[in-house]
Amino acid sequence: MENPFKYIDKPLRPVPAELKAKVMSDVATAKLLMELANLFSIDVVKIIEATIAERKKKTN
Amino acid sequence: MLNTISDEDLVKTIVKTNDTLLFEILYDRFSQMVYNKCLGFSKDEDEAKDLTQDVFLKLFVKLASFKGKSKFSTWLYAFTYNHCVNYVTRNTQKKIQREFIDIEIAETVEDGEFELYNFHDMKVEKLKKALELIAPEEKMILLLKYQDYLSIKEIEDVLSISESAVKMRLKRAKDKLINVYNNKLIDGESV
């Protein structure tokens, strides 16, 4: 006996051609925003690690 | 060379470099799958297009949350379904709630019981209609199991729920579907 679930989305429909340009435009905007956010964000872990390393140097 | 790279390696490289050209390759590989899954949760093609566009944007932003515990395609199925279910239930506030799992019941549900014996005689068109009449969360877990062939373990991983919760949800969804199929549909029409 066949599994009927295999056929519920068949035949697969093609993706509308214009969708790719929209997605890639969204992604380009998202990348820009993510890079801008990175520019202005602070890596707290890095700062703490650097401070600890600096203290160790001074005490030695 | 890029065409032969595995999905998982491609994803790792995109996460490292944020390269949109590589993301385009990922889009080419999976857009049809995502679009068709979105169609299953939308009322028309325009809605499916919007959902697909949102899924890929969210995917680009959240790609780093793929930890490689399962195949990328498996993870993407669940990612897509989750987005669609949240969209469909956005107004009804019927988000997936942590269910109280009746351990005794859950433990008696063995993997073997999820075989397809109850579904074998179902007609495809009537099954499609029955799937429209159950909750989107129930539809999602049934599709993951019976259309995408995820194991219980894989469903546990991609939905971040326990084994007993997966089994309980599957059992409830399956019972509901069979009930709707047998009692609420006559010749594929809702009664």
PDB file of C-alpha atoms in Angstrom:
ATOM      1  CA  MET A   1       0.000   0.000   0.000  1.00  0.00           C
ATOM      2  CA  GLU A   2       1.232   3.505  -0.858  1.00  0.00           C
ATOM      3  CA  ASN A   3       1.573   6.344   1.601  1.00  0.00           C
ATOM      4  CA  PRO A   4      -1.024   8.992   0.545  1.00  0.00           C
ATOM      5  CA  PHE A   5       1.026  11.744   2.216  1.00  0.00           C
ATOM      6  CA  LYS A   6       3.588  11.333  -0.556  1.00  0.00           C
ATOM      7  CA  TYR A   7       1.121  12.714  -3.082  1.00  0.00           C
ATOM      8  CA  ILE A   8      -0.583  15.598  -1.308  1.00  0.00           C
ATOM      9  CA  ASP A   9       1.794  18.260  -2.650  1.00  0.00           C
ATOM     10  CA  LYS A  10       2.258  16.667  -6.079  1.00  0.00           C
ATOM     11  CA  PRO A  11       2.905  17.793  -8.721  1.00  0.00           C
ATOM     12  CA  LEU A  12       5.324  20.314  -7.204  1.00  0.00           C
ATOM     13  CA  ARG A  13       4.579  23.792  -8.513  1.00  0.00           C
ATOM     14  CA  PRO A  14       7.388  25.954  -9.924  1.00  0.00           C
ATOM     15  CA  VAL A  15       8.507  28.959  -7.892  1.00  0.00           C
ATOM     16  CA  PRO A  16       7.403  32.268  -9.471  1.00  0.00           C
ATOM     17  CA  ALA A  17      10.468  33.679 -11.247  1.00  0.00           C
ATOM     18  CA  GLU A  18      10.104  37.199  -9.814  1.00  0.00           C
ATOM     19  CA  LEU A  19      10.407  35.904  -6.252  1.00  0.00           C
ATOM     20  CA  LYS A  20      14.175  35.399  -6.397  1.00  0.00           C
ATOM     21  CA  ALA A  21      14.900  39.092  -7.048  1.00  0.00           C
ATOM     22  CA  LYS A  22      12.663  40.096  -4.119  1.00  0.00           C
ATOM     23  CA  VAL A  23      14.344  37.608  -1.767  1.00  0.00           C
ATOM     24  CA  MET A  24      17.860  38.631  -2.783  1.00  0.00           C
ATOM     25  CA  SER A  25      16.974  42.305  -2.348  1.00  0.00           C
ATOM     26  CA  ASP A  26      15.644  41.574   1.168  1.00  0.00           C
ATOM     27  CA  VAL A  27      18.795  39.624   1.952  1.00  0.00           C
ATOM     28  CA  ALA A  28      21.072  42.450   0.733  1.00  0.00           C
ATOM     29  CA  THR A  29      19.231  44.909   3.001  1.00  0.00           C
ATOM     30  CA  ALA A  30      19.417  42.504   5.935  1.00  0.00           C
ATOM     31  CA  LYS A  31      23.167  42.049   5.379  1.00  0.00           C
ATOM     32  CA  LEU A  32      23.722  45.809   5.366  1.00  0.00           C
ATOM     33  CA  LEU A  33      21.749  46.238   8.600  1.00  0.00           C
ATOM     34  CA  MET A  34      23.576  43.337  10.263  1.00  0.00           C
ATOM     35  CA  GLU A  35      26.957  44.820   9.316  1.00  0.00           C
ATOM     36  CA  LEU A  36      25.943  48.262  10.562  1.00  0.00           C
ATOM     37  CA  ALA A  37      24.750  46.739  13.834  1.00  0.00           C
ATOM     38  CA  ASN A  38      28.100  44.954  14.168  1.00  0.00           C
ATOM     39  CA  LEU A  39      29.960  48.228  13.712  1.00  0.00           C
ATOM     40  CA  PHE A  40      28.198  49.793  16.658  1.00  0.00           C
ATOM     41  CA  SER A  41      27.945  46.793  18.961  1.00  0.00           C
ATOM     42  CA  ILE A  42      30.315  45.935  21.768  1.00  0.00           C
ATOM     43  CA  ASP A  43      31.739  42.481  22.227  1.00  0.00           C
ATOM     44  CA  VAL A  44      31.416  42.261  26.022  1.00  0.00           C
ATOM     45  CA  VAL A  45      33.105  38.851  26.261  1.00  0.00           C
ATOM     46  CA  LYS A  46      36.136  40.116  24.361  1.00  0.00           C
ATOM     47  CA  ILE A  47      36.419  43.182  26.610  1.00  0.00           C
ATOM     48  CA  ILE A  48      36.192  41.097  29.796  1.00  0.00           C
ATOM     49  CA  GLU A  49      38.792  38.636  28.539  1.00  0.00           C
ATOM     50  CA  ALA A  50      41.145  41.476  27.539  1.00  0.00           C
ATOM     51  CA  THR A  51      40.713  43.164  30.935  1.00  0.00           C
ATOM     52  CA  ILE A  52      41.448  39.932  32.826  1.00  0.00           C
ATOM     53  CA  ALA A  53      44.523  39.308  30.689  1.00  0.00           C
ATOM     54  CA  GLU A  54      45.702  42.875  31.317  1.00  0.00           C
ATOM     55  CA  ARG A  55      45.231  42.518  35.107  1.00  0.00           C
ATOM     56  CA  LYS A  56      47.155  39.260  35.125  1.00  0.00           C
ATOM     57  CA  LYS A  57      50.033  40.956  33.322  1.00  0.00           C
ATOM     58  CA  LYS A  58      50.114  43.762  35.886  1.00  0.00           C
ATOM     59  CA  THR A  59      50.018  41.445  38.928  1.00  0.00           C
ATOM     60  CA  ASN A  60      52.821  39.270  37.517  1.00  0.00           C
TER      61      ASN A  60
ATOM     62  CA  MET B   1      32.792  23.268  -7.409  1.00  0.00           C
ATOM     63  CA  LEU B   2      30.106  25.246  -5.590  1.00  0.00           C
ATOM     64  CA  ASN B   3      27.438  23.124  -7.204  1.00  0.00           C
ATOM     65  CA  THR B   4      28.850  19.963  -5.659  1.00  0.00           C
ATOM     66  CA  ILE B   5      29.403  21.313  -2.144  1.00  0.00           C
ATOM     67  CA  SER B   6      27.096  19.712   0.456  1.00  0.00           C
ATOM     68  CA  ASP B   7      24.195  21.734   1.878  1.00  0.00           C
ATOM     69  CA  GLU B   8      25.757  21.636   5.332  1.00  0.00           C
ATOM     70  CA  ASP B   9      29.157  22.921   4.120  1.00  0.00           C
ATOM     71  CA  LEU B  10      27.445  25.602   2.084  1.00  0.00           C
ATOM     72  CA  VAL B  11      25.541  26.779   5.159  1.00  0.00           C
ATOM     73  CA  LYS B  12      28.745  26.834   7.257  1.00  0.00           C
ATOM     74  CA  THR B  13      30.454  28.992   4.632  1.00  0.00           C
ATOM     75  CA  ILE B  14      27.509  31.398   4.420  1.00  0.00           C
ATOM     76  CA  VAL B  15      27.455  31.771   8.220  1.00  0.00           C
ATOM     77  CA  LYS B  16      31.200  32.535   8.204  1.00  0.00           C
ATOM     78  CA  THR B  17      31.189  34.979   5.294  1.00  0.00           C
ATOM     79  CA  ASN B  18      27.608  36.311   5.090  1.00  0.00           C
ATOM     80  CA  ASP B  19      28.069  35.974   1.332  1.00  0.00           C
ATOM     81  CA  THR B  20      24.820  36.749  -0.457  1.00  0.00           C
ATOM     82  CA  LEU B  21      25.964  35.052  -3.673  1.00  0.00           C
ATOM     83  CA  LEU B  22      26.338  31.778  -1.776  1.00  0.00           C
ATOM     84  CA  PHE B  23      22.929  32.333  -0.231  1.00  0.00           C
ATOM     85  CA  GLU B  24      21.590  32.557  -3.763  1.00  0.00           C
ATOM     86  CA  ILE B  25      22.825  28.998  -4.360  1.00  0.00           C
ATOM     87  CA  LEU B  26      20.988  27.907  -1.231  1.00  0.00           C
ATOM     88  CA  TYR B  27      17.857  29.635  -2.540  1.00  0.00           C
ATOM     89  CA  ASP B  28      18.162  27.816  -5.870  1.00  0.00           C
ATOM     90  CA  ARG B  29      18.443  24.475  -4.097  1.00  0.00           C
ATOM     91  CA  PHE B  30      15.517  24.881  -1.721  1.00  0.00           C
ATOM     92  CA  SER B  31      13.121  27.500  -3.064  1.00  0.00           C
ATOM     93  CA  GLN B  32      10.802  24.996  -4.720  1.00  0.00           C
ATOM     94  CA  MET B  33      10.570  22.888  -1.588  1.00  0.00           C
ATOM     95  CA  VAL B  34       9.914  25.918   0.632  1.00  0.00           C
ATOM     96  CA  TYR B  35       7.398  27.431  -1.803  1.00  0.00           C
ATOM     97  CA  ASN B  36       5.398  24.210  -2.065  1.00  0.00           C
ATOM     98  CA  LYS B  37       5.360  23.741   1.706  1.00  0.00           C
ATOM     99  CA  CYS B  38       4.138  27.335   2.085  1.00  0.00           C
ATOM    100  CA  LEU B  39       1.419  26.664  -0.494  1.00  0.00           C
ATOM    101  CA  GLY B  40       0.137  23.916   1.782  1.00  0.00           C
ATOM    102  CA  PHE B  41      -0.501  26.490   4.523  1.00  0.00           C
ATOM    103  CA  SER B  42      -1.815  29.398   2.468  1.00  0.00           C
ATOM    104  CA  LYS B  43      -5.094  30.265   0.812  1.00  0.00           C
ATOM    105  CA  ASP B  44      -3.585  31.376  -2.500  1.00  0.00           C
ATOM    106  CA  GLU B  45      -0.356  31.728  -4.459  1.00  0.00           C
ATOM    107  CA  ASP B  46       0.227  35.353  -3.445  1.00  0.00           C
ATOM    108  CA  GLU B  47       0.152  34.409   0.216  1.00  0.00           C
ATOM    109  CA  ALA B  48       2.535  31.508  -0.482  1.00  0.00           C
ATOM    110  CA  LYS B  49       4.915  33.900  -2.261  1.00  0.00           C
ATOM    111  CA  ASP B  50       4.906  36.285   0.708  1.00  0.00           C
ATOM    112  CA  LEU B  51       5.487  33.417   3.126  1.00  0.00           C
ATOM    113  CA  THR B  52       8.378  32.085   1.025  1.00  0.00           C
ATOM    114  CA  GLN B  53       9.950  35.545   0.864  1.00  0.00           C
ATOM    115  CA  ASP B  54       9.697  35.872   4.657  1.00  0.00           C
ATOM    116  CA  VAL B  55      11.074  32.374   5.244  1.00  0.00           C
ATOM    117  CA  PHE B  56      14.206  33.105   3.197  1.00  0.00           C
ATOM    118  CA  LEU B  57      14.798  36.475   4.831  1.00  0.00           C
ATOM    119  CA  LYS B  58      14.434  34.936   8.290  1.00  0.00           C
ATOM    120  CA  LEU B  59      16.650  32.057   7.165  1.00  0.00           C
ATOM    121  CA  PHE B  60      19.470  34.422   6.190  1.00  0.00           C
ATOM    122  CA  VAL B  61      19.320  36.155   9.565  1.00  0.00           C
ATOM    123  CA  LYS B  62      19.015  32.962  11.600  1.00  0.00           C
ATOM    124  CA  LEU B  63      21.211  30.611   9.591  1.00  0.00           C
ATOM    125  CA  ALA B  64      23.775  30.485  12.414  1.00  0.00           C
ATOM    126  CA  SER B  65      21.195  28.746  14.612  1.00  0.00           C
ATOM    127  CA  PHE B  66      21.562  25.638  12.446  1.00  0.00           C
ATOM    128  CA  LYS B  67      23.933  23.546  14.539  1.00  0.00           C
ATOM    129  CA  GLY B  68      24.279  20.591  12.203  1.00  0.00           C
ATOM    130  CA  LYS B  69      22.505  18.146  14.532  1.00  0.00           C
ATOM    131  CA  SER B  70      20.339  17.025  11.623  1.00  0.00           C
ATOM    132  CA  LYS B  71      20.517  17.312   7.857  1.00  0.00           C
ATOM    133  CA  PHE B  72      20.042  20.900   6.725  1.00  0.00           C
ATOM    134  CA  SER B  73      16.995  19.968   4.631  1.00  0.00           C
ATOM    135  CA  THR B  74      15.350  18.373   7.691  1.00  0.00           C
ATOM    136  CA  TRP B  75      16.008  21.497   9.746  1.00  0.00           C
ATOM    137  CA  LEU B  76      14.663  23.694   6.957  1.00  0.00           C
ATOM    138  CA  TYR B  77      11.402  21.695   6.761  1.00  0.00           C
ATOM    139  CA  ALA B  78      10.737  22.431  10.430  1.00  0.00           C
ATOM    140  CA  PHE B  79      11.908  26.051  10.076  1.00  0.00           C
ATOM    141  CA  THR B  80       9.444  26.574   7.206  1.00  0.00           C
ATOM    142  CA  TYR B  81       6.547  24.817   8.942  1.00  0.00           C
ATOM    143  CA  ASN B  82       7.140  26.804  12.136  1.00  0.00           C
ATOM    144  CA  HIS B  83       6.998  30.059  10.223  1.00  0.00           C
ATOM    145  CA  CYS B  84       3.821  29.013   8.390  1.00  0.00           C
ATOM    146  CA  VAL B  85       2.109  27.771  11.568  1.00  0.00           C
ATOM    147  CA  ASN B  86       2.946  31.019  13.383  1.00  0.00           C
ATOM    148  CA  TYR B  87       1.546  32.962  10.443  1.00  0.00           C
ATOM    149  CA  VAL B  88      -1.671  30.951  10.243  1.00  0.00           C
ATOM    150  CA  THR B  89      -2.286  31.134  13.989  1.00  0.00           C
ATOM    151  CA  ARG B  90      -1.147  34.769  14.409  1.00  0.00           C
ATOM    152  CA  ASN B  91      -4.644  36.064  15.057  1.00  0.00           C
ATOM    153  CA  THR B  92      -6.009  33.219  17.048  1.00  0.00           C
ATOM    154  CA  GLN B  93      -3.149  33.143  19.536  1.00  0.00           C
ATOM    155  CA  LYS B  94      -3.187  29.396  19.248  1.00  0.00           C
ATOM    156  CA  LYS B  95       0.566  29.129  19.511  1.00  0.00           C
ATOM    157  CA  ILE B  96       1.988  25.768  20.432  1.00  0.00           C
ATOM    158  CA  GLN B  97       1.549  25.483  24.144  1.00  0.00           C
ATOM    159  CA  ARG B  98       3.589  23.334  26.433  1.00  0.00           C
ATOM    160  CA  GLU B  99       1.280  20.436  26.975  1.00  0.00           C
ATOM    161  CA  PHE B 100       1.003  18.456  30.137  1.00  0.00           C
ATOM    162  CA  ILE B 101       2.164  15.116  28.987  1.00  0.00           C
ATOM    163  CA  ASP B 102       0.467  12.164  30.463  1.00  0.00           C
ATOM    164  CA  ILE B 103       3.578  10.081  30.948  1.00  0.00           C
ATOM    165  CA  GLU B 104       1.688   6.832  31.236  1.00  0.00           C
ATOM    166  CA  ILE B 105      -0.040   7.346  27.916  1.00  0.00           C
ATOM    167  CA  ALA B 106       3.094   8.648  26.240  1.00  0.00           C
ATOM    168  CA  GLU B 107       5.122   5.657  27.331  1.00  0.00           C
ATOM    169  CA  THR B 108       2.641   3.230  25.914  1.00  0.00           C
ATOM    170  CA  VAL B 109       2.923   4.808  22.489  1.00  0.00           C
ATOM    171  CA  GLU B 110       5.657   2.925  20.684  1.00  0.00           C
ATOM    172  CA  ASP B 111       7.265   3.925  17.411  1.00  0.00           C
ATOM    173  CA  GLY B 112       5.624   0.995  15.703  1.00  0.00           C
ATOM    174  CA  GLU B 113       2.207   2.416  16.383  1.00  0.00           C
ATOM    175  CA  PHE B 114       2.991   5.285  14.052  1.00  0.00           C
ATOM    176  CA  GLU B 115       3.085   2.987  11.078  1.00  0.00           C
ATOM    177  CA  LEU B 116       0.878   4.023   8.237  1.00  0.00           C
ATOM    178  CA  TYR B 117      -1.691   1.256   8.498  1.00  0.00           C
ATOM    179  CA  ASN B 118      -4.512   3.663   9.265  1.00  0.00           C
ATOM    180  CA  PHE B 119      -3.640   5.974   6.401  1.00  0.00           C
ATOM    181  CA  HIS B 120      -3.250   3.427   3.626  1.00  0.00           C
ATOM    182  CA  ASP B 121      -6.830   3.506   2.443  1.00  0.00           C
ATOM    183  CA  MET B 122      -7.096   7.280   2.493  1.00  0.00           C
ATOM    184  CA  LYS B 123      -7.747   9.104  -0.754  1.00  0.00           C
ATOM    185  CA  VAL B 124      -5.282  11.893  -1.520  1.00  0.00           C
ATOM    186  CA  GLU B 125      -7.833  14.652  -2.225  1.00  0.00           C
ATOM    187  CA  LYS B 126      -9.908  13.805   0.836  1.00  0.00           C
ATOM    188  CA  LEU B 127      -6.755  13.632   2.965  1.00  0.00           C
ATOM    189  CA  LYS B 128      -5.799  17.147   1.771  1.00  0.00           C
ATOM    190  CA  LYS B 129      -9.209  18.460   2.886  1.00  0.00           C
ATOM    191  CA  ALA B 130      -8.970  16.679   6.233  1.00  0.00           C
ATOM    192  CA  LEU B 131      -5.539  18.261   6.824  1.00  0.00           C
ATOM    193  CA  GLU B 132      -7.137  21.695   6.312  1.00  0.00           C
ATOM    194  CA  LEU B 133      -9.611  20.973   9.100  1.00  0.00           C
ATOM    195  CA  ILE B 134      -7.159  20.074  11.850  1.00  0.00           C
ATOM    196  CA  ALA B 135      -4.968  22.553  13.773  1.00  0.00           C
ATOM    197  CA  PRO B 136      -1.895  23.829  11.852  1.00  0.00           C
ATOM    198  CA  GLU B 137       0.397  22.488  14.587  1.00  0.00           C
ATOM    199  CA  GLU B 138      -1.129  19.024  14.140  1.00  0.00           C
ATOM    200  CA  LYS B 139      -0.792  19.263  10.387  1.00  0.00           C
ATOM    201  CA  MET B 140       2.873  20.267  10.783  1.00  0.00           C
ATOM    202  CA  ILE B 141       3.849  17.282  12.925  1.00  0.00           C
ATOM    203  CA  LEU B 142       2.011  14.841  10.638  1.00  0.00           C
ATOM    204  CA  LEU B 143       3.735  16.254   7.558  1.00  0.00           C
ATOM    205  CA  LEU B 144       7.142  16.089   9.248  1.00  0.00           C
ATOM    206  CA  LYS B 145       6.557  12.429  10.081  1.00  0.00           C
ATOM    207  CA  TYR B 146       4.677  11.069   7.079  1.00  0.00           C
ATOM    208  CA  GLN B 147       5.594  13.378   4.199  1.00  0.00           C
ATOM    209  CA  ASP B 148       9.171  14.299   5.094  1.00  0.00           C
ATOM    210  CA  TYR B 149       9.905  10.985   6.853  1.00  0.00           C
ATOM    211  CA  LEU B 150      11.584  12.435   9.938  1.00  0.00           C
ATOM    212  CA  SER B 151      12.230   9.994  12.753  1.00  0.00           C
ATOM    213  CA  ILE B 152      10.897  10.645  16.273  1.00  0.00           C
ATOM    214  CA  LYS B 153      14.452  11.637  17.274  1.00  0.00           C
ATOM    215  CA  GLU B 154      14.728  14.134  14.415  1.00  0.00           C
ATOM    216  CA  ILE B 155      11.352  15.674  15.285  1.00  0.00           C
ATOM    217  CA  GLU B 156      12.533  15.966  18.901  1.00  0.00           C
ATOM    218  CA  ASP B 157      15.597  17.875  17.710  1.00  0.00           C
ATOM    219  CA  VAL B 158      13.961  20.206  15.211  1.00  0.00           C
ATOM    220  CA  LEU B 159      10.988  21.105  17.425  1.00  0.00           C
ATOM    221  CA  SER B 160      13.041  21.116  20.656  1.00  0.00           C
ATOM    222  CA  ILE B 161      10.532  18.982  22.530  1.00  0.00           C
ATOM    223  CA  SER B 162      10.903  15.715  24.438  1.00  0.00           C
ATOM    224  CA  GLU B 163      10.419  12.247  22.997  1.00  0.00           C
ATOM    225  CA  SER B 164       7.215  11.718  24.975  1.00  0.00           C
ATOM    226  CA  ALA B 165       5.866  15.070  23.778  1.00  0.00           C
ATOM    227  CA  VAL B 166       6.582  14.127  20.161  1.00  0.00           C
ATOM    228  CA  LYS B 167       4.799  10.801  20.594  1.00  0.00           C
ATOM    229  CA  MET B 168       1.821  12.351  22.329  1.00  0.00           C
ATOM    230  CA  ARG B 169       1.422  15.102  19.754  1.00  0.00           C
ATOM    231  CA  LEU B 170       1.718  12.619  16.904  1.00  0.00           C
ATOM    232  CA  LYS B 171      -0.828  10.318  18.463  1.00  0.00           C
ATOM    233  CA  ARG B 172      -3.309  13.132  19.083  1.00  0.00           C
ATOM    234  CA  ALA B 173      -2.815  14.585  15.596  1.00  0.00           C
ATOM    235  CA  LYS B 174      -3.237  11.210  13.983  1.00  0.00           C
ATOM    236  CA  ASP B 175      -6.400  10.404  15.968  1.00  0.00           C
ATOM    237  CA  LYS B 176      -7.833  13.811  15.100  1.00  0.00           C
ATOM    238  CA  LEU B 177      -7.036  13.411  11.388  1.00  0.00           C
ATOM    239  CA  ILE B 178      -8.604   9.965  11.206  1.00  0.00           C
ATOM    240  CA  ASN B 179     -11.656  11.246  13.065  1.00  0.00           C
ATOM    241  CA  VAL B 180     -12.046  14.234  10.717  1.00  0.00           C
ATOM    242  CA  TYR B 181     -11.433  12.053   7.664  1.00  0.00           C
ATOM    243  CA  ASN B 182     -14.021   9.474   8.684  1.00  0.00           C
ATOM    244  CA  ASN B 183     -16.684  11.627  10.308  1.00  0.00           C
ATOM    245  CA  LYS B 184     -16.492  15.193   9.053  1.00  0.00           C
ATOM    246  CA  LEU B 185     -15.998  14.653   5.343  1.00  0.00           C
ATOM    247  CA  ILE B 186     -18.398  13.047   2.921  1.00  0.00           C
ATOM    248  CA  ASP B 187     -16.994  12.648  -0.590  1.00  0.00           C
ATOM    249  CA  GLY B 188     -14.308  15.165   0.285  1.00  0.00           C
ATOM    250  CA  GLU B 189     -16.823  17.837   1.361  1.00  0.00           C
ATOM    251  CA  SER B 190     -17.009  19.163   4.904  1.00  0.00           C
ATOM    252  CA  VAL B 191     -20.264  18.377   6.754  1.00  0.00           C
TER     253      VAL B 191
END
